[in-house]
Amino acid sequence: MASVVRYRCPRCFFGRAGFKGCEGQCRTVQHQHEKSFPGNVLCALAATTTGTRFNELRRWAKQKRLEFISDSFCWKWFKCCKPAIEEVYLSQQRKVLERVRMKYAEGEGLQLTADGAFNSRGYNALFGKVLLVDLKTKLILHTEVLHRSETNGNSSLMEQEGLRRLLRWLISKGWTIASLTMDRNL
């Protein structure tokens, strides 16, 4: 992150005027109240766009004995970027769905597979993700991410609820299903 060094100059006046500073990066905006440095902004954006959890990044920085951005700074930039991320995601999803449409004949149902993954092993996962994949094109059509609280605190039901949501999504898009392959957990 941007290192900021402040020191007292022995030849200058005491008080605020006696402090000098050196910043490791230029500020993104040149005025007194903005303290955003480009490296910090890029770090927050990288965490946002890659899906890396903030606490994992903070733990990594602590292990390396590095100063790190605050979670409020990260959330500030996430809120700024969220509309752009959603726009890119929906654009990519439209392209994927068009490619899948071209692969199937008129009225032919989709051949799908679905599977879930959790952020921890066992029956105590906090988050669950369920993927819906087209078998002909081998493209991911849609994902659903669930928090344990959405299934009354029962993490083993997250995969089933995710599949329900995926199937509702497919129906809302006007797709028909010829086959659906899944593991025994669903």
mmCIF file of C-alpha atoms in Angstrom, residues 35-112:
data_model
loop_
_atom_site.group_PDB
_atom_site.id
_atom_site.type_symbol
_atom_site.label_atom_id
_atom_site.label_comp_id
_atom_site.label_asym_id
_atom_site.label_seq_id
_atom_site.Cartn_x
_atom_site.Cartn_y
_atom_site.Cartn_z
ATOM 1 C CA LYS A 35 -6.430 10.220 0.791
ATOM 2 C CA SER A 36 -6.911 7.649 -1.959
ATOM 3 C CA PHE A 37 -3.741 6.403 -3.568
ATOM 4 C CA PRO A 38 -3.830 4.570 -6.932
ATOM 5 C CA GLY A 39 -2.250 1.410 -5.492
ATOM 6 C CA ASN A 40 -4.852 1.259 -2.724
ATOM 7 C CA VAL A 41 -7.687 1.770 -5.209
ATOM 8 C CA LEU A 42 -6.273 -0.960 -7.473
ATOM 9 C CA CYS A 43 -6.010 -3.323 -4.500
ATOM 10 C CA ALA A 44 -9.661 -2.734 -3.574
ATOM 11 C CA LEU A 45 -10.738 -3.173 -7.205
ATOM 12 C CA ALA A 46 -8.721 -6.375 -7.576
ATOM 13 C CA ALA A 47 -10.337 -7.804 -4.447
ATOM 14 C CA THR A 48 -13.763 -6.801 -5.751
ATOM 15 C CA THR A 49 -13.393 -8.190 -9.262
ATOM 16 C CA THR A 50 -11.672 -11.460 -8.340
ATOM 17 C CA GLY A 51 -14.056 -12.315 -5.531
ATOM 18 C CA THR A 52 -11.286 -12.631 -2.970
ATOM 19 C CA ARG A 53 -12.587 -12.093 0.540
ATOM 20 C CA PHE A 54 -11.300 -8.971 2.256
ATOM 21 C CA ASN A 55 -10.421 -10.815 5.481
ATOM 22 C CA GLU A 56 -8.187 -13.213 3.549
ATOM 23 C CA LEU A 57 -6.321 -10.292 1.998
ATOM 24 C CA ARG A 58 -5.984 -8.555 5.354
ATOM 25 C CA ARG A 59 -4.647 -11.780 6.928
ATOM 26 C CA TRP A 60 -2.135 -12.138 4.068
ATOM 27 C CA ALA A 61 -0.941 -8.542 4.550
ATOM 28 C CA LYS A 62 -0.597 -9.087 8.296
ATOM 29 C CA GLN A 63 1.510 -12.219 7.751
ATOM 30 C CA LYS A 64 3.756 -10.228 5.395
ATOM 31 C CA ARG A 65 3.825 -7.339 7.910
ATOM 32 C CA LEU A 66 2.353 -4.950 5.355
ATOM 33 C CA GLU A 67 0.056 -2.031 5.976
ATOM 34 C CA PHE A 68 -3.301 -2.645 4.349
ATOM 35 C CA ILE A 69 -6.420 -0.761 3.308
ATOM 36 C CA SER A 70 -9.411 -0.631 5.634
ATOM 37 C CA ASP A 71 -12.579 -2.586 5.010
ATOM 38 C CA SER A 72 -14.561 0.675 4.718
ATOM 39 C CA PHE A 73 -12.211 1.811 1.929
ATOM 40 C CA CYS A 74 -12.706 -1.509 0.152
ATOM 41 C CA TRP A 75 -16.512 -1.286 0.480
ATOM 42 C CA LYS A 76 -16.467 2.299 -0.791
ATOM 43 C CA TRP A 77 -14.814 1.189 -4.025
ATOM 44 C CA PHE A 78 -16.959 -1.936 -4.274
ATOM 45 C CA LYS A 79 -20.091 0.248 -4.240
ATOM 46 C CA CYS A 80 -18.601 2.425 -6.980
ATOM 47 C CA CYS A 81 -17.710 -0.583 -9.153
ATOM 48 C CA LYS A 82 -20.776 -2.766 -8.595
ATOM 49 C CA PRO A 83 -22.877 -1.306 -11.458
ATOM 50 C CA ALA A 84 -20.014 -1.785 -13.925
ATOM 51 C CA ILE A 85 -19.373 -5.336 -12.700
ATOM 52 C CA GLU A 86 -23.052 -6.220 -13.071
ATOM 53 C CA GLU A 87 -23.159 -4.711 -16.563
ATOM 54 C CA VAL A 88 -20.145 -6.747 -17.713
ATOM 55 C CA TYR A 89 -21.518 -9.908 -16.083
ATOM 56 C CA LEU A 90 -24.926 -9.570 -17.751
ATOM 57 C CA SER A 91 -23.296 -8.804 -21.108
ATOM 58 C CA GLN A 92 -21.145 -11.943 -20.858
ATOM 59 C CA GLN A 93 -24.146 -13.984 -19.762
ATOM 60 C CA ARG A 94 -26.128 -12.814 -22.818
ATOM 61 C CA LYS A 95 -23.256 -13.929 -25.073
ATOM 62 C CA VAL A 96 -23.110 -17.334 -23.383
ATOM 63 C CA LEU A 97 -26.874 -17.836 -23.691
ATOM 64 C CA GLU A 98 -26.788 -16.859 -27.367
ATOM 65 C CA ARG A 99 -24.006 -19.373 -27.992
ATOM 66 C CA VAL A 100 -26.034 -22.087 -26.251
ATOM 67 C CA ARG A 101 -29.143 -21.175 -28.280
ATOM 68 C CA MET A 102 -27.166 -21.604 -31.515
ATOM 69 C CA LYS A 103 -26.010 -25.076 -30.428
ATOM 70 C CA TYR A 104 -29.522 -26.479 -29.921
ATOM 71 C CA ALA A 105 -32.208 -27.084 -32.546
ATOM 72 C CA GLU A 106 -35.558 -25.269 -32.257
ATOM 73 C CA GLY A 107 -37.609 -26.772 -29.420
ATOM 74 C CA GLU A 108 -34.785 -29.051 -28.239
ATOM 75 C CA GLY A 109 -34.354 -29.128 -24.466
ATOM 76 C CA LEU A 110 -31.092 -28.324 -22.723
ATOM 77 C CA GLN A 111 -28.747 -31.006 -21.425
ATOM 78 C CA LEU A 112 -27.557 -29.690 -18.090
#
